[in-house]
Short mmCIF file of C-alpha atoms in Angstrom, two decimals:
data_model
loop_
_atom_site.label_atom_id
_atom_site.label_comp_id
_atom_site.label_asym_id
_atom_site.label_seq_id
_atom_site.Cartn_x
_atom_site.Cartn_y
_atom_site.Cartn_z
CA UNK A 1 1.14 -22.50 0.13
CA UNK A 2 4.07 -23.87 -2.31
CA UNK A 3 4.27 -26.93 -0.05
CA UNK A 4 0.79 -27.90 -0.97
CA UNK A 5 1.70 -28.80 -4.61
CA UNK A 6 3.99 -31.26 -3.40
CA UNK A 7 1.63 -32.82 -1.00
CA UNK A 8 -0.62 -34.09 -3.70
CA UNK A 9 2.59 -35.88 -5.21
CA UNK A 10 3.08 -37.28 -1.61
CA UNK A 11 -0.37 -38.50 -1.43
CA UNK A 12 -0.25 -40.24 -4.93
CA UNK A 13 3.00 -41.76 -4.17
CA UNK A 14 1.57 -42.93 -0.78
CA UNK A 15 -1.14 -45.14 -2.92
CA UNK A 16 1.12 -46.04 -5.29
CA UNK A 17 3.54 -47.55 -2.54
CA UNK A 18 0.83 -49.48 -1.30
CA UNK A 19 0.09 -51.17 -4.48
CA UNK A 20 3.33 -51.97 -6.26
CA UNK A 21 6.40 -50.79 -7.97
CA UNK A 22 10.04 -50.19 -7.52
CA UNK A 23 11.81 -46.94 -6.21
CA UNK A 24 12.42 -45.56 -9.67
CA UNK A 25 8.89 -45.78 -10.79
CA UNK A 26 7.75 -44.18 -7.48
CA UNK A 27 10.04 -41.01 -8.08
CA UNK A 28 9.00 -40.46 -11.66
CA UNK A 29 5.28 -40.47 -10.55
CA UNK A 30 5.99 -38.06 -7.58
CA UNK A 31 8.16 -35.77 -10.08
CA UNK A 32 5.49 -36.05 -12.57
CA UNK A 33 2.40 -35.25 -10.19
CA UNK A 34 4.47 -32.66 -8.45
CA UNK A 35 5.28 -30.90 -11.60
CA UNK A 36 1.77 -31.23 -12.97
CA UNK A 37 0.53 -29.36 -9.98
CA UNK A 38 3.06 -26.56 -10.35
CA UNK A 39 2.07 -26.19 -13.84
CA UNK A 40 -1.92 -26.16 -13.30
CA UNK A 41 -2.08 -24.80 -9.65
CA UNK A 42 0.41 -21.97 -9.88
CA UNK A 43 -1.52 -19.47 -11.83
CA UNK A 44 -4.69 -19.81 -9.51
CA UNK A 45 -2.33 -19.65 -6.57
CA UNK A 46 -0.46 -16.65 -7.97
CA UNK A 47 -3.53 -14.59 -8.19
CA UNK A 48 -4.67 -15.72 -4.60
CA UNK A 49 -1.39 -14.79 -3.47
CA UNK A 50 -0.96 -11.54 -5.11
CA UNK A 51 -4.68 -10.57 -4.07
CA UNK A 52 -3.74 -10.74 -0.40
CA UNK A 53 -0.42 -8.98 -0.88
CA UNK A 54 -0.39 -5.52 0.70
CA UNK A 55 1.54 -3.31 -1.45
CA UNK A 56 3.54 -0.48 0.28
CA UNK A 57 2.30 2.70 -1.71
CA UNK A 58 2.28 6.51 -1.07
CA UNK A 59 -0.62 7.21 -3.53
CA UNK A 60 -3.57 8.47 -1.82
CA UNK A 61 -1.77 9.12 1.36
CA UNK A 62 -0.61 12.98 0.50
CA UNK A 63 -2.47 15.31 2.43
CA UNK A 64 -3.39 12.96 5.04
CA UNK A 65 -3.28 13.91 8.69
CA UNK A 66 -1.61 11.47 10.95
CA UNK A 67 -0.33 11.17 14.68
CA UNK A 68 3.45 10.53 14.97
CA UNK A 69 4.32 7.37 16.80
CA UNK A 70 7.91 8.13 17.20
CA UNK A 71 9.69 11.41 17.60
CA UNK A 72 10.68 13.19 14.28
CA UNK A 73 14.26 14.89 14.26
CA UNK A 74 16.18 15.23 11.20
CA UNK A 75 19.51 15.49 12.79
CA UNK A 76 19.08 12.16 14.24
CA UNK A 77 17.41 10.63 11.50
CA UNK A 78 14.25 9.50 13.55
CA UNK A 79 10.68 9.50 13.00
CA UNK A 80 7.73 7.18 12.54
CA UNK A 81 4.04 7.22 11.55
CA UNK A 82 1.34 4.69 11.19
CA UNK A 83 -0.81 5.23 7.84
CA UNK A 84 -3.40 2.77 6.99
CA UNK A 85 -1.71 0.05 9.42
CA UNK A 86 1.69 0.47 7.85
CA UNK A 87 4.54 2.01 9.76
CA UNK A 88 6.36 4.80 7.79
CA UNK A 89 9.68 6.60 8.40
CA UNK A 90 9.16 10.12 8.37
CA UNK A 91 11.16 13.29 7.84
CA UNK A 92 10.19 16.82 8.84
CA UNK A 93 9.95 19.13 5.82
CA UNK A 94 11.75 21.96 7.79
CA UNK A 95 15.02 20.87 9.11
CA UNK A 96 14.82 22.88 12.06
CA UNK A 97 11.68 21.48 13.36
CA UNK A 98 11.33 18.69 15.79
CA UNK A 99 8.13 16.93 15.97
CA UNK A 100 7.32 14.93 19.24
CA UNK A 101 5.50 11.67 19.45
CA UNK A 102 1.50 12.13 19.81
CA UNK A 103 1.43 15.29 17.49
CA UNK A 104 -0.59 15.58 14.33
CA UNK A 105 1.22 16.00 11.04
CA UNK A 106 0.24 16.45 7.44
CA UNK A 107 1.98 14.40 4.60
CA UNK A 108 3.27 16.50 2.27
CA UNK A 109 5.48 14.35 -0.06
CA UNK A 110 7.49 10.85 -0.44
CA UNK A 111 10.99 10.56 -1.15
CA UNK A 112 11.89 6.67 -1.76
CA UNK A 113 10.41 5.05 1.33
CA UNK A 114 10.24 8.19 3.64
CA UNK A 115 7.34 10.37 3.95
CA UNK A 116 7.74 14.15 4.16
CA UNK A 117 5.60 15.51 6.76
CA UNK A 118 4.83 18.81 8.55
CA UNK A 119 3.31 19.82 11.71
CA UNK A 120 -0.25 20.91 11.43
CA UNK A 121 -1.75 20.89 15.15
CA UNK A 122 -1.32 19.76 18.74
CA UNK A 123 -1.77 16.26 19.75
#
């Protein structure tokens, strides 16, 4: 998206190159048009980009029941679940519990970017 700002400058420059003028004039026009596009188009582009960006948040997923996609073993440090289309690393609430892939778990907490889960049923 950022390159589209400069594309306007390039097209204006191409038109001016056909018409007249020297290299310095072309450079000044290109910089002014590109700067103008950054100033005037950036706010709308920023709103567009932030609206499509997915934020990784744990709000609303505590208490959800999900299926384990990679074995959870706290001694090895592995474990993964998919929540709302996003991969999350997980840790078992009980260090003695090993949870195999395909099992159902309940999300009970979040520490940093790791979800804390406990086994809740057979998969």
